[in-house]
Short mmCIF file of C-alpha atoms in Angstrom, two decimals:
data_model
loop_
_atom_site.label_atom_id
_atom_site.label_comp_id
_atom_site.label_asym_id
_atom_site.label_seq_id
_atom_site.Cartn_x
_atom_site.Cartn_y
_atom_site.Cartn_z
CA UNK A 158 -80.76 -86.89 -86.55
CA UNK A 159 -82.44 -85.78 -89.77
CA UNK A 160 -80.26 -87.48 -92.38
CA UNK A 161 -78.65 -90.85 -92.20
CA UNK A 162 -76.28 -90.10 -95.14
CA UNK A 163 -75.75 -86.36 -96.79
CA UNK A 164 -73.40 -87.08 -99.97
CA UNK A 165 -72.70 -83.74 -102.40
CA UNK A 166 -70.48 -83.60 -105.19
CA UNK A 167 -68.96 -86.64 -104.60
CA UNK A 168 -65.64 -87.67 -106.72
CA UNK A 169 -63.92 -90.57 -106.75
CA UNK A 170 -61.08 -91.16 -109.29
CA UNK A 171 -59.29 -94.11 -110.52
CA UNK A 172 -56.67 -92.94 -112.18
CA UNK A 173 -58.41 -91.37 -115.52
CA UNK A 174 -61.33 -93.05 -114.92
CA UNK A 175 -63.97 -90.73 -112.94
CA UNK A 176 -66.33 -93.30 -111.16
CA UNK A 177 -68.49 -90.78 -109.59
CA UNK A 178 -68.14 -87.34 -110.68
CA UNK A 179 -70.02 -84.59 -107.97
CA UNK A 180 -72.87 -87.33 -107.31
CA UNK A 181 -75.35 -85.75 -104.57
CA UNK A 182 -77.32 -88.62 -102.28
CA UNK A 183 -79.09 -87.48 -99.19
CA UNK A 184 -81.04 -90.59 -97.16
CA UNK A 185 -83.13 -89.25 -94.74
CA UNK A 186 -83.15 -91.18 -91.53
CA UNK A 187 -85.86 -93.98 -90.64
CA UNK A 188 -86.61 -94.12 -94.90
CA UNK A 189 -85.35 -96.53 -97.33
CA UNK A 190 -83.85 -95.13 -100.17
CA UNK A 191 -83.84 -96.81 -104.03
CA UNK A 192 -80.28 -96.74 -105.09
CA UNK A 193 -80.62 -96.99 -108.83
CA UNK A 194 -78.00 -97.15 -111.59
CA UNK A 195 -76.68 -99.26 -114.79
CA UNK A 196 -74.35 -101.43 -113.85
CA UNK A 197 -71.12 -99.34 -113.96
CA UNK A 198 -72.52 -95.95 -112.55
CA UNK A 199 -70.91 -95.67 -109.38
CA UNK A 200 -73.27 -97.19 -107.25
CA UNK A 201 -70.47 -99.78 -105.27
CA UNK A 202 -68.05 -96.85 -105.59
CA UNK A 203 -69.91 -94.81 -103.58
CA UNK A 204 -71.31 -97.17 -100.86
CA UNK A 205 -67.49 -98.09 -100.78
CA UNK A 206 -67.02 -94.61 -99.67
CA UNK A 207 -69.85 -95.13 -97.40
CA UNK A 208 -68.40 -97.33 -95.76
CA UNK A 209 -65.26 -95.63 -95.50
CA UNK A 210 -63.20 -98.28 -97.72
CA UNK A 211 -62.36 -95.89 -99.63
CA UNK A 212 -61.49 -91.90 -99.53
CA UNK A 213 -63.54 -89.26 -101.59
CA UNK A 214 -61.17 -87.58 -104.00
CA UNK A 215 -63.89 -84.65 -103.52
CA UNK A 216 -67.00 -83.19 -102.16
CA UNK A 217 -68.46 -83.96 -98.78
CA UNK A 218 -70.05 -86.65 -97.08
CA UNK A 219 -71.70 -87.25 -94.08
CA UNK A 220 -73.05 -90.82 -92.66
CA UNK A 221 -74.44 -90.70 -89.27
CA UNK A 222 -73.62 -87.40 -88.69
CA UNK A 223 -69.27 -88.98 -88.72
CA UNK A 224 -66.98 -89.09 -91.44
CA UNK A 225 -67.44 -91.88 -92.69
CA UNK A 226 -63.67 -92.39 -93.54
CA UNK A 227 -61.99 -90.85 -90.30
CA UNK A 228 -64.69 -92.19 -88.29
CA UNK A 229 -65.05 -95.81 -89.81
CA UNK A 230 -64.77 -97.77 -86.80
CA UNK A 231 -67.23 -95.92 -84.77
CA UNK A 232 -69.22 -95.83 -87.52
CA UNK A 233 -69.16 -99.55 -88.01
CA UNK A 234 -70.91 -100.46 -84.47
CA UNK A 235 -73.88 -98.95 -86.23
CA UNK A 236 -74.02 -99.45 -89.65
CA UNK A 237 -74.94 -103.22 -91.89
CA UNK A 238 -73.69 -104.26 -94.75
CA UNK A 239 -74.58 -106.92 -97.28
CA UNK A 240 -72.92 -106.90 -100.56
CA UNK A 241 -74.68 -108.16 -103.91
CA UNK A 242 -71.76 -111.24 -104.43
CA UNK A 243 -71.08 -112.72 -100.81
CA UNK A 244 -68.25 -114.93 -100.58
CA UNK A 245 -67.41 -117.01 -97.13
CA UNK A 246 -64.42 -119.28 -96.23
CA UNK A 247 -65.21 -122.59 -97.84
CA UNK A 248 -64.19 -124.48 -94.60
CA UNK A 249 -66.26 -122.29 -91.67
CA UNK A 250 -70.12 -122.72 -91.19
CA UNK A 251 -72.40 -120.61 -92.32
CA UNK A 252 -73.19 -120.17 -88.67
CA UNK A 253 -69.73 -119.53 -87.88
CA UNK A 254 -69.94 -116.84 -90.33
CA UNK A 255 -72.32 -115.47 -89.11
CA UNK A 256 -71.56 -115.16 -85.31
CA UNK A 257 -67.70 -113.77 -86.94
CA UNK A 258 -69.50 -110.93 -88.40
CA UNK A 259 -71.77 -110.21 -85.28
CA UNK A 260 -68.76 -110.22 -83.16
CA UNK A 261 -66.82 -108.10 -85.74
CA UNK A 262 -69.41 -105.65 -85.42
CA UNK A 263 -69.41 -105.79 -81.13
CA UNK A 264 -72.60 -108.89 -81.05
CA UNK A 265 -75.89 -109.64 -82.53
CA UNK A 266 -78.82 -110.61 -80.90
CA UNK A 267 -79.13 -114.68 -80.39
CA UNK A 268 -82.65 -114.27 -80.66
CA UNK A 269 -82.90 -112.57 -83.54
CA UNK A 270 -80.49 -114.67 -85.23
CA UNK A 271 -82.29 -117.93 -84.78
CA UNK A 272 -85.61 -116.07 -85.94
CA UNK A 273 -83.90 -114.85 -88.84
CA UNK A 274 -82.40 -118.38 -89.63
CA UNK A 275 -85.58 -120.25 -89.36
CA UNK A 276 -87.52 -117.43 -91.51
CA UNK A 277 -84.68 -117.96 -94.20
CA UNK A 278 -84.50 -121.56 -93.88
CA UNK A 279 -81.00 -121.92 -93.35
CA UNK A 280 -78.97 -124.64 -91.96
CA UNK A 281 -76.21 -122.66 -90.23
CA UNK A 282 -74.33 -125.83 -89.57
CA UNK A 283 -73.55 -126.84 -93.36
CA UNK A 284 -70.07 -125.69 -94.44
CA UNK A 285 -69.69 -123.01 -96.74
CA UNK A 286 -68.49 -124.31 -99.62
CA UNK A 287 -71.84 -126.66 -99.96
CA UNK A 288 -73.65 -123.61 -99.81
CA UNK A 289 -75.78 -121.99 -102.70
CA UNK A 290 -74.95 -118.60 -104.33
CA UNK A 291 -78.79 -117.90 -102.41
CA UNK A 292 -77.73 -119.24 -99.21
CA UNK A 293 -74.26 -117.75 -98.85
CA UNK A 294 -76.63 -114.34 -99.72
CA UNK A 295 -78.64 -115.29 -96.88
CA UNK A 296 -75.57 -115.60 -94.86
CA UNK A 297 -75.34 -111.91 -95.16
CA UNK A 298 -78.75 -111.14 -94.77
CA UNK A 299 -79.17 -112.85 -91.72
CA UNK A 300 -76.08 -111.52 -89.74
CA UNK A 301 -76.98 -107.74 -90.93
CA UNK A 302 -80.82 -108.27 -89.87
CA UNK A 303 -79.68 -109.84 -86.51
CA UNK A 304 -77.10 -106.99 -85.88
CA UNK A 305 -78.87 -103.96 -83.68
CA UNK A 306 -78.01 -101.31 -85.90
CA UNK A 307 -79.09 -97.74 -86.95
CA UNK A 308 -78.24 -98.13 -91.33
CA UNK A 309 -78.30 -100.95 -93.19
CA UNK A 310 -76.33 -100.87 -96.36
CA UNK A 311 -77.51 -103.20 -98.97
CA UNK A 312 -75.88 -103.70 -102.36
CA UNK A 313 -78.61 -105.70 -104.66
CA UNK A 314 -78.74 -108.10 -101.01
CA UNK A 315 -81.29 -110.06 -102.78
CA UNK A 316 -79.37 -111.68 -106.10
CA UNK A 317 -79.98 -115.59 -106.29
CA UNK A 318 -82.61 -115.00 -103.84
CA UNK A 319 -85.88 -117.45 -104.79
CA UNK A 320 -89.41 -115.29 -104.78
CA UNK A 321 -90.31 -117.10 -101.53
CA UNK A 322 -86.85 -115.63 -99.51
CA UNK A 323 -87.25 -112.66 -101.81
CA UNK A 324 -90.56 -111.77 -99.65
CA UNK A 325 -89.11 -112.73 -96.71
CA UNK A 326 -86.17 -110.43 -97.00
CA UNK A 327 -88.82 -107.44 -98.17
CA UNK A 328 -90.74 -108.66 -94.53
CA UNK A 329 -87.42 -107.80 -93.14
CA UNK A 330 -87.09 -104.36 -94.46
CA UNK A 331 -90.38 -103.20 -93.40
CA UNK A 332 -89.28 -104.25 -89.75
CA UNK A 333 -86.43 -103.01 -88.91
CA UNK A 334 -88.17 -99.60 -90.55
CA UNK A 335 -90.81 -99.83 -88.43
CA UNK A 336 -87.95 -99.74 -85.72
CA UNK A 337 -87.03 -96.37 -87.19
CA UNK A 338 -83.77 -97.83 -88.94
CA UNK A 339 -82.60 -96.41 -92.19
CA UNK A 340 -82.20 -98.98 -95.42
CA UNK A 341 -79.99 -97.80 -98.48
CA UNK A 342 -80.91 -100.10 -101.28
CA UNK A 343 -79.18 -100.95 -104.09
CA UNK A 344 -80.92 -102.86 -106.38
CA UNK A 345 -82.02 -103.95 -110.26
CA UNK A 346 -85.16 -105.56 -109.18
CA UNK A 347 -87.75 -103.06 -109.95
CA UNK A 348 -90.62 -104.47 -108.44
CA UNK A 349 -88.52 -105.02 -105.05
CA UNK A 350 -87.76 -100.99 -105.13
CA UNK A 351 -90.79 -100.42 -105.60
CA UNK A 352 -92.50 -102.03 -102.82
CA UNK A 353 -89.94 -101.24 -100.16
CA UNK A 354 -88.61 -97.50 -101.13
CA UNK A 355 -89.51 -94.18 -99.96
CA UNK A 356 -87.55 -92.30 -101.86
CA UNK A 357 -85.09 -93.02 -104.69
CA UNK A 358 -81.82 -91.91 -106.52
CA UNK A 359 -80.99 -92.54 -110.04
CA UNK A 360 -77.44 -92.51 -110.68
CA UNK A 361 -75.40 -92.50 -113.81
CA UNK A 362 -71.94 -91.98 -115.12
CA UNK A 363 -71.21 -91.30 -111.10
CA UNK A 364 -73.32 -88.60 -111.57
CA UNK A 365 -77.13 -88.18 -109.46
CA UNK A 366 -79.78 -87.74 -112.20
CA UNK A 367 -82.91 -88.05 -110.69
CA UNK A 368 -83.79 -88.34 -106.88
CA UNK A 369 -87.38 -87.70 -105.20
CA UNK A 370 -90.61 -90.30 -103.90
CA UNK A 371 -91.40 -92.41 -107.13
CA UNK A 372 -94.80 -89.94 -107.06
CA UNK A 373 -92.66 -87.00 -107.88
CA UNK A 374 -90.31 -88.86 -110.25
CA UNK A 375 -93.49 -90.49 -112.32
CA UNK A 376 -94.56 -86.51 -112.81
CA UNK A 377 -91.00 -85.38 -114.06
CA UNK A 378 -91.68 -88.33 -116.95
CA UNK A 379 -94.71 -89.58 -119.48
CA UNK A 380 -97.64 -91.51 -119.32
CA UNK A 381 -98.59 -93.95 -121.83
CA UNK A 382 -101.95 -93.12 -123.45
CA UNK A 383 -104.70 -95.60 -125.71
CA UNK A 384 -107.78 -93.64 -126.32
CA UNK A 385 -110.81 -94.46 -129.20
CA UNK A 386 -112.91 -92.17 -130.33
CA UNK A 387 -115.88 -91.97 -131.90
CA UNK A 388 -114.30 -88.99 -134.75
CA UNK A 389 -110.70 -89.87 -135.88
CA UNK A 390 -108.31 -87.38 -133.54
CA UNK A 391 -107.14 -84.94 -135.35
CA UNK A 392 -103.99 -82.12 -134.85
CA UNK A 393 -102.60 -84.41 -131.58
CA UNK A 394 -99.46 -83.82 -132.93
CA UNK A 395 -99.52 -80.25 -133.02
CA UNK A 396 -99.97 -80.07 -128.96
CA UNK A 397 -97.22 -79.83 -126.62
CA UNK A 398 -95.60 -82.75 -124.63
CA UNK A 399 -97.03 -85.19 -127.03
CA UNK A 400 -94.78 -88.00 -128.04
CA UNK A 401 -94.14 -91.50 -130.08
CA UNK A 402 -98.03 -90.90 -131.71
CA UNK A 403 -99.76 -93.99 -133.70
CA UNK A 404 -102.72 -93.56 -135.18
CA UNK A 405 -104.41 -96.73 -136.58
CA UNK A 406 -108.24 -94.92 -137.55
CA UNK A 407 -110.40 -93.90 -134.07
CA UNK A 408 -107.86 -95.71 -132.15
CA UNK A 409 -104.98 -93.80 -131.25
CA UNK A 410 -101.74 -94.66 -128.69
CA UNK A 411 -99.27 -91.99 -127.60
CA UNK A 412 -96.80 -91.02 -124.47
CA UNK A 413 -97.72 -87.67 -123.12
CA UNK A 414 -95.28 -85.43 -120.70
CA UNK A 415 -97.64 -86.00 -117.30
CA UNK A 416 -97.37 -82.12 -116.90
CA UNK A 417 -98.83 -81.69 -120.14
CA UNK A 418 -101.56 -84.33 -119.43
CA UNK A 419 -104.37 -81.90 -119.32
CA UNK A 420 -104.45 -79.86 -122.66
CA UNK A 421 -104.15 -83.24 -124.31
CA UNK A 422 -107.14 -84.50 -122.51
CA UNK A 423 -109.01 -81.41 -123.13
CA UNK A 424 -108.22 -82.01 -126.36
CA UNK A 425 -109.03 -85.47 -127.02
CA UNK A 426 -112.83 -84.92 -125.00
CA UNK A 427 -114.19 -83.27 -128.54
CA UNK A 428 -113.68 -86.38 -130.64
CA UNK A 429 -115.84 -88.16 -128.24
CA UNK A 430 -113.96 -90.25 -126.31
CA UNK A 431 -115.02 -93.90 -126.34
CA UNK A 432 -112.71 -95.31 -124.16
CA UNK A 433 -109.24 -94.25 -122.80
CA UNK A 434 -106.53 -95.99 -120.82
CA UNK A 435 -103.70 -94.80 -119.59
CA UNK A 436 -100.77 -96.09 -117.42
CA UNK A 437 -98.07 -94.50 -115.30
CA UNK A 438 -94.63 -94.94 -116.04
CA UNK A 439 -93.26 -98.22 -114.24
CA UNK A 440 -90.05 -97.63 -112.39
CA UNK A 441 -88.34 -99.54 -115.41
CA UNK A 442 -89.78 -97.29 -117.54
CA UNK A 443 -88.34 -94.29 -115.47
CA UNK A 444 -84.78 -95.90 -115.45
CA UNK A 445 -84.95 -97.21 -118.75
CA UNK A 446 -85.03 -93.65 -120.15
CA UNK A 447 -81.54 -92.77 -118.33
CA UNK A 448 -80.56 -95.54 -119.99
CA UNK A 449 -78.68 -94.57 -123.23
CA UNK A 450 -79.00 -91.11 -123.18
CA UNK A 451 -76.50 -88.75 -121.47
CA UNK A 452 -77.38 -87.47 -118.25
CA UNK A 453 -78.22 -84.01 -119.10
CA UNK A 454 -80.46 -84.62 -121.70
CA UNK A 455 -81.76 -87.32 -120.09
CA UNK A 456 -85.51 -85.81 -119.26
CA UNK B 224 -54.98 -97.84 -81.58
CA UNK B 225 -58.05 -97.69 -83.76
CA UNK B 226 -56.41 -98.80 -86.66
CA UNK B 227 -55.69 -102.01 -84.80
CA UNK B 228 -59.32 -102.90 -83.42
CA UNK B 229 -60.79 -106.64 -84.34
CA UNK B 230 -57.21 -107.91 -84.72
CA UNK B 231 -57.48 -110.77 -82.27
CA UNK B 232 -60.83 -111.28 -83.76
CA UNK B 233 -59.51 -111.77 -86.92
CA UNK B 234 -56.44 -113.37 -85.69
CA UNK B 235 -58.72 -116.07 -84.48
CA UNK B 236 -60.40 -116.51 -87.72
CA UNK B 237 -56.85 -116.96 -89.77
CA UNK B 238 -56.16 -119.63 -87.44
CA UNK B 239 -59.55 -121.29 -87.12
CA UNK B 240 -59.29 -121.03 -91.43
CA UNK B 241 -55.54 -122.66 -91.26
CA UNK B 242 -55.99 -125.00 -88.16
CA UNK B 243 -55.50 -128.04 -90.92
CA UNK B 244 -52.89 -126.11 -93.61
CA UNK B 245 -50.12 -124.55 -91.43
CA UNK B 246 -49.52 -127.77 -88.99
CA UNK B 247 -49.49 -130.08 -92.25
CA UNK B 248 -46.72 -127.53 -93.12
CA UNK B 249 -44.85 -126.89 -89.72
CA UNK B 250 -44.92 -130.82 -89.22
CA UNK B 251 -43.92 -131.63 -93.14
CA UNK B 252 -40.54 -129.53 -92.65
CA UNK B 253 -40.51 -130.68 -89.39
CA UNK B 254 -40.52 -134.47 -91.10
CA UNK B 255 -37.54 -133.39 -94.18
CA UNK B 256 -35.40 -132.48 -91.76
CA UNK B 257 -35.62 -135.81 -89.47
CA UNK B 258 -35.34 -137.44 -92.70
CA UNK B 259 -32.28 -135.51 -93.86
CA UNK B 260 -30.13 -136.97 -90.65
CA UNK B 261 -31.18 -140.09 -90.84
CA UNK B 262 -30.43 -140.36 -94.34
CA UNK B 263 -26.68 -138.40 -93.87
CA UNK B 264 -26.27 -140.64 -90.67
CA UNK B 265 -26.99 -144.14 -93.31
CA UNK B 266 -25.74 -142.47 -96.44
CA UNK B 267 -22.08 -141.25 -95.17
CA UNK B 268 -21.42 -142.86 -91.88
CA UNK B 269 -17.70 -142.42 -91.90
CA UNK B 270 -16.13 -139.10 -92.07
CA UNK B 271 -14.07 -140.60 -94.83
CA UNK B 272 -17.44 -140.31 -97.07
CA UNK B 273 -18.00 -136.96 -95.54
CA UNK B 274 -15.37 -135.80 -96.99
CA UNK B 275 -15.18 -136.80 -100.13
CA UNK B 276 -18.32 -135.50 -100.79
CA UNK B 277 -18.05 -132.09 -99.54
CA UNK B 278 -14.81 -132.33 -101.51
CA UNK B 279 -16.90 -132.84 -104.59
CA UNK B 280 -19.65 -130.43 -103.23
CA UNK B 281 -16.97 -127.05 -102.85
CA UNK B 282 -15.79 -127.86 -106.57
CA UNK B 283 -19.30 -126.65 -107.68
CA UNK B 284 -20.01 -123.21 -107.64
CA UNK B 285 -23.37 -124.00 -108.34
CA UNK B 286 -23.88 -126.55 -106.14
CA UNK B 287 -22.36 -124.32 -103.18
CA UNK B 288 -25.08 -120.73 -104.52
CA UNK B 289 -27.82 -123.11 -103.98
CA UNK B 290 -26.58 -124.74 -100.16
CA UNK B 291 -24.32 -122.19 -99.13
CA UNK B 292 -20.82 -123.19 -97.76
CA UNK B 293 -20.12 -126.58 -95.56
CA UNK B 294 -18.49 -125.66 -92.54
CA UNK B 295 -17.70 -129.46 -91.56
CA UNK B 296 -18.21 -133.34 -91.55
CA UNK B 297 -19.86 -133.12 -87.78
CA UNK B 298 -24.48 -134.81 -88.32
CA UNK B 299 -24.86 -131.11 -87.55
CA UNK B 300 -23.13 -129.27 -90.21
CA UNK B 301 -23.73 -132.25 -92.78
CA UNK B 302 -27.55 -132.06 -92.10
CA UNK B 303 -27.08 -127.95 -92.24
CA UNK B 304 -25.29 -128.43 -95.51
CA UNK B 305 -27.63 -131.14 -97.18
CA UNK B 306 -31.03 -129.42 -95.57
CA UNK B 307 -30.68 -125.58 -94.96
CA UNK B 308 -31.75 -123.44 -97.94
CA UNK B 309 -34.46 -126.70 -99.00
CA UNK B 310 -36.25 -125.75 -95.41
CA UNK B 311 -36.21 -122.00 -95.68
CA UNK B 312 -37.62 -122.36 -99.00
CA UNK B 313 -40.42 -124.54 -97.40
CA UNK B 314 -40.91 -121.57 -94.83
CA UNK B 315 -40.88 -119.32 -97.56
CA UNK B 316 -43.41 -120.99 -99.40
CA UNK B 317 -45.21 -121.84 -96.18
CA UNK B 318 -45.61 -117.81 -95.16
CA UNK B 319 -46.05 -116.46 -98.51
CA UNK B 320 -48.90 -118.28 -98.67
CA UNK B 321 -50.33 -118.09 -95.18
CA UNK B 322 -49.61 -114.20 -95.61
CA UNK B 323 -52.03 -114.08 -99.04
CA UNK B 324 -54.65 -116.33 -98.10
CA UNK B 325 -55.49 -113.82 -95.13
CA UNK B 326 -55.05 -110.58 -97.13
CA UNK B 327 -55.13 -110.49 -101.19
CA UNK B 328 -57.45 -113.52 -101.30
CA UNK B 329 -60.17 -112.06 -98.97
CA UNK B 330 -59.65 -108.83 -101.25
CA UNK B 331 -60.06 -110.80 -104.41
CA UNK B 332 -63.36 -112.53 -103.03
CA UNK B 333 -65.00 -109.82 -102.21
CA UNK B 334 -64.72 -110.92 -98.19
CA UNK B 335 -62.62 -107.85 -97.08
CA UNK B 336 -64.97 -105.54 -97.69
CA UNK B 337 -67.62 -107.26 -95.78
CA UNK B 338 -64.83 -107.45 -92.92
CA UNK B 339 -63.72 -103.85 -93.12
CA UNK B 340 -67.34 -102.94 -93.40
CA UNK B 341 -67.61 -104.33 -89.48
CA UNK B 342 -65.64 -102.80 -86.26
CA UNK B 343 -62.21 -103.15 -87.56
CA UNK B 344 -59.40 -100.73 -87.87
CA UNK B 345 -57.78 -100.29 -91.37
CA UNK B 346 -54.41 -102.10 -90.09
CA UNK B 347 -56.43 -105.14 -88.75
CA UNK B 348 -56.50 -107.46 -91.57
CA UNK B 349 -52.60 -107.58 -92.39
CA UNK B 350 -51.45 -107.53 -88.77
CA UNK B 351 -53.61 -110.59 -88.24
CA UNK B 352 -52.01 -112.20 -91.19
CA UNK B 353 -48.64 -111.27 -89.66
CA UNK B 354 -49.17 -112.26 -86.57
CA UNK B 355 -50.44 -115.61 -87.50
CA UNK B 356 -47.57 -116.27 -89.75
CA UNK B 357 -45.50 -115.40 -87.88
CA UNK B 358 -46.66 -117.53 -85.05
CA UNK B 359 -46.04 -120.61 -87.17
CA UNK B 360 -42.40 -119.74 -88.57
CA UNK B 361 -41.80 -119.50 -84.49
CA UNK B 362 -43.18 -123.23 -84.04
CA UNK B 363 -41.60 -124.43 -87.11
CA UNK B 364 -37.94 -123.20 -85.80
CA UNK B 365 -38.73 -124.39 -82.28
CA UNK B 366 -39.71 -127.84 -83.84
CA UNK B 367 -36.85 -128.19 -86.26
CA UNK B 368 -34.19 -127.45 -83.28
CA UNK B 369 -36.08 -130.40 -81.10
CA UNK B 370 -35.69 -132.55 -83.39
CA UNK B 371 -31.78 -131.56 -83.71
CA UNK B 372 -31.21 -131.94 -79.97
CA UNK B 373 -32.95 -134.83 -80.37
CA UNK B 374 -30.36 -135.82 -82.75
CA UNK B 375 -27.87 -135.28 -80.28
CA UNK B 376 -26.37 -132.22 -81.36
CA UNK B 377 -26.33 -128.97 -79.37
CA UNK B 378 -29.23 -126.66 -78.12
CA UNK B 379 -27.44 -123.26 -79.00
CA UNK B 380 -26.28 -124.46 -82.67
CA UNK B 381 -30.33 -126.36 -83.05
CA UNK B 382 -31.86 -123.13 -82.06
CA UNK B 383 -29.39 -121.24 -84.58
CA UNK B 384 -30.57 -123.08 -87.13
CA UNK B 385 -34.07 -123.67 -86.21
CA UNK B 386 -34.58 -119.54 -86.26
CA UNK B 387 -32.56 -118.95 -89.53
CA UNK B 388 -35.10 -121.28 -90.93
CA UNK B 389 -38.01 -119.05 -89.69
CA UNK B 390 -36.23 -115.82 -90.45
CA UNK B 391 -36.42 -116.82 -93.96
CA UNK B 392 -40.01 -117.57 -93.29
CA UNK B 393 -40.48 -114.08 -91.80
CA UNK B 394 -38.91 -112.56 -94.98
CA UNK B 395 -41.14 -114.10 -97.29
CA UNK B 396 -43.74 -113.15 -95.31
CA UNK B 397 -42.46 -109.55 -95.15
CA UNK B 398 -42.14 -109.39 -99.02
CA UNK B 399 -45.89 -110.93 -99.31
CA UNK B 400 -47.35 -107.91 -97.16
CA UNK B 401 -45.77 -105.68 -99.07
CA UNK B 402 -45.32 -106.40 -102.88
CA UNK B 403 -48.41 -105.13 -104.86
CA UNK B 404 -50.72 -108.49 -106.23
#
């Protein structure tokens, strides 16, 4: 098995609304995959059709090599799933809860579980409704981590996490990777994607806008330049790729298109450079720009 | 039946979730109707009473859409008369509620997708809710014609009116599964 999940031209409509409209996602197996988007662009919509809750008005998708709406409860034995806002019944234990969801998913490992509980540090005999937005979270968590399974599905897993639990979970991650498991990972916190993920998709208006390793998505963008010189620059704003250009006397700050990078250093080297800094695009960076603009326009 | 899978599983749950809620219920109705008898038994003891106030009773149409028809001055029909349509609108309320608790509540809170996200066939969730309501209308109308034999009055008539009790409960229920939220 190559790919965990092969998505093309995915459409989903509600009504007039078009929640995803011919989004593409391919997760190759034993990766984790950033699942990026503004709140609003499809991202629960289409793990909902992941997970075979609900049915594709069009395009084709593929999740374990099944369909993953005909072939939801075979699927299920081998897929995770921990959603971003995780309700439980107020009057079950969180341990209850979580040995219901291992069973519903044909048994967890006991093991595992306690492990995962300890790591977590949660008491699985309180009653859900004392529990914390974070701990009912690491309700979730810990029943998907202790489940043997080939996908985990996680929609922003980690909100009300603390830092501490917030490392722990990332520990997790890395594990059941190392096991060859594949992690879709839907998530805001930037850092978080950008410690775990292979690969990432940006999504927006239920439409795929960027997808690749973050190395080949920082090329596709610009790279934030401060350079002094010892002769005030002169004509930078003449060369291609050059953008957002202040000049304050022999100090000068710009954004340059990273494929352009070269003729602007060239450039720069005969006004005797004094010093120069320059930083790649963060992964906010990257997303913010497909914030706000439309999605074809968007580079 | 794929489309059935995890519904004892989630059977179990409802009934682990309602083990305090539906016998507080079942034993409540249970309660109005052992009060209803002893109260016709104290409040008309002579079939003199009894019928002078059906008399009054048939003289109000309204009276008679809400109870239905007396059909005579015997503990049984008075307590039928008096009780009836109150305890099948307990049931009603009883598996209306039962019935959304265990399917539009777990949608609204987010729960039934992290259910139907696990091994469980699409008609899981709302047979489980059926089954376990209807499980308790069954005790209710067993419990309700005890405690009319134990009134005396005949098995055949207590379990008559025991099950139309928890027929109404059914329908409720029925109309809960169905009727969009």
């Amino acid at each position: 098995m190559e790919t965990a999940i092969e998505a093309s031209g995915l459409v989903k409509s509600f009504g007039r609304t078009r929640a995803l409209d011919g989004l593409d996602l391919t997760v190759r197996a034993g990766e984790v995959h950033g699942f990026l988007g503004p709140n609003g662009a499809g991202k629960s919509t289409t793990i909902r059709v992941l997970l075979g809750l609900l049915r594709a008005s069009a395009g084709t998708v593929r999740l374990l090599e099944g369909d993953p709406w005909r072939d939801a409860v075979a699927l299920h034995r081998r897929l995770a799933y921990v959603p971003g806002d995780v309700n439980l019944w107020p009057n079950l234990t969180g341990g209850e809860a979580i040995d219901l969801f291992g069973s519903l998913r044909g048994g967890l490992d006991k093991r595992r579980r306690s492990a995962l509980l300890e790591r977590f540090r949660l008491d699985p005999t309180k009653k859900a409704r004392t529990y914390s937005k974070g701990n009912r979270q690491k309700v979730a968590v810990v029943a998907a981590f202790a489940s043997d399974v080939d996908l985990y599905i996680l929609d922003e897993p980690t909100s009300g996490l603390d830092p501490l639990m917030e490392a722990v979970f990332q520990d997790c991650v890395r594990e059941v990777t190392k096991e060859g498991r594949t992690v879709l990972l839907s998530s805001h916190i930037f850092s978080e994607v950008e410690a775990l993920c292979d690969r990432v998709s940006i999504i927006r208006e239920g439409r795929t806008v960027e997808s690749g390793t973050l190395a080949e998505l920082r090329h596709l963008t610009r790279t934030a330049v401060t350079v002094e010189t010892v002769e005030p620059v002169t004509g930078l704003a003449d060369l291609p790729g050059v953008h957002d250009l202040d000049q304050q006397g022999t100090r000068v700050t710009f954004d340059v298109d990273t494929a352009d990078l070269d003729g602007v250093l060239r450039h720069l080297t005969r006004f005797r450079v004094r010093s120069l800094a320059s930083a790649p695009p963060s992964l906010e960076e990257l997303f913010m720009r497909h914030y706000g603009d439309r999605p074809e326009d968007a580079r | 039946m794929n489309a059935f899978t995890g519904t004892a599983r989630l059977t179990r749950l409802a009934l682990r979730r309602d083990r305090v809620q539906l016998p507080i219920w079942i034993l409540g109705t249970t309660v109005m109707l052992s009060v209803t008898i002893s109260s016709v038994k104290s409040q008309f003891p002579t079939e003199a009473e009894r019928v002078r106030i059906l008399g009054a009773a048939v003289d109000s149409p309204a009276l008679l859409m809400l109870r239905t028809a007396p059909t005579g001055v015997g503990l049984g029909a008075m307590t039928t008369f008096q009780a009836i349509t109150f305890l099948a609108v307990l049931a009603g309320f009883m598996s209306t509620l039962a019935v959304v608790r265990h399917t539009r509540q777990n949608e609204e809170t987010g729960r039934a997708e992290m259910i139907g996200a696990t091994v469980v066939g699409r008609h899981a969730a709302l047979t489980a809710a059926m089954v376990v309501t209807a499980v308790a209308n069954v005790v209710l109308a067993v419990l309700l014609a005890l405690v009319l034999i134990g009134a005396g009055e005949p098995a055949a008539g207590s379990f008559a009116f025991g099950a139309s009790v928890g027929a109404a409960g059914l329908a409720f229920a029925a109309v809960a599964a169905v009727a969009p939220s």
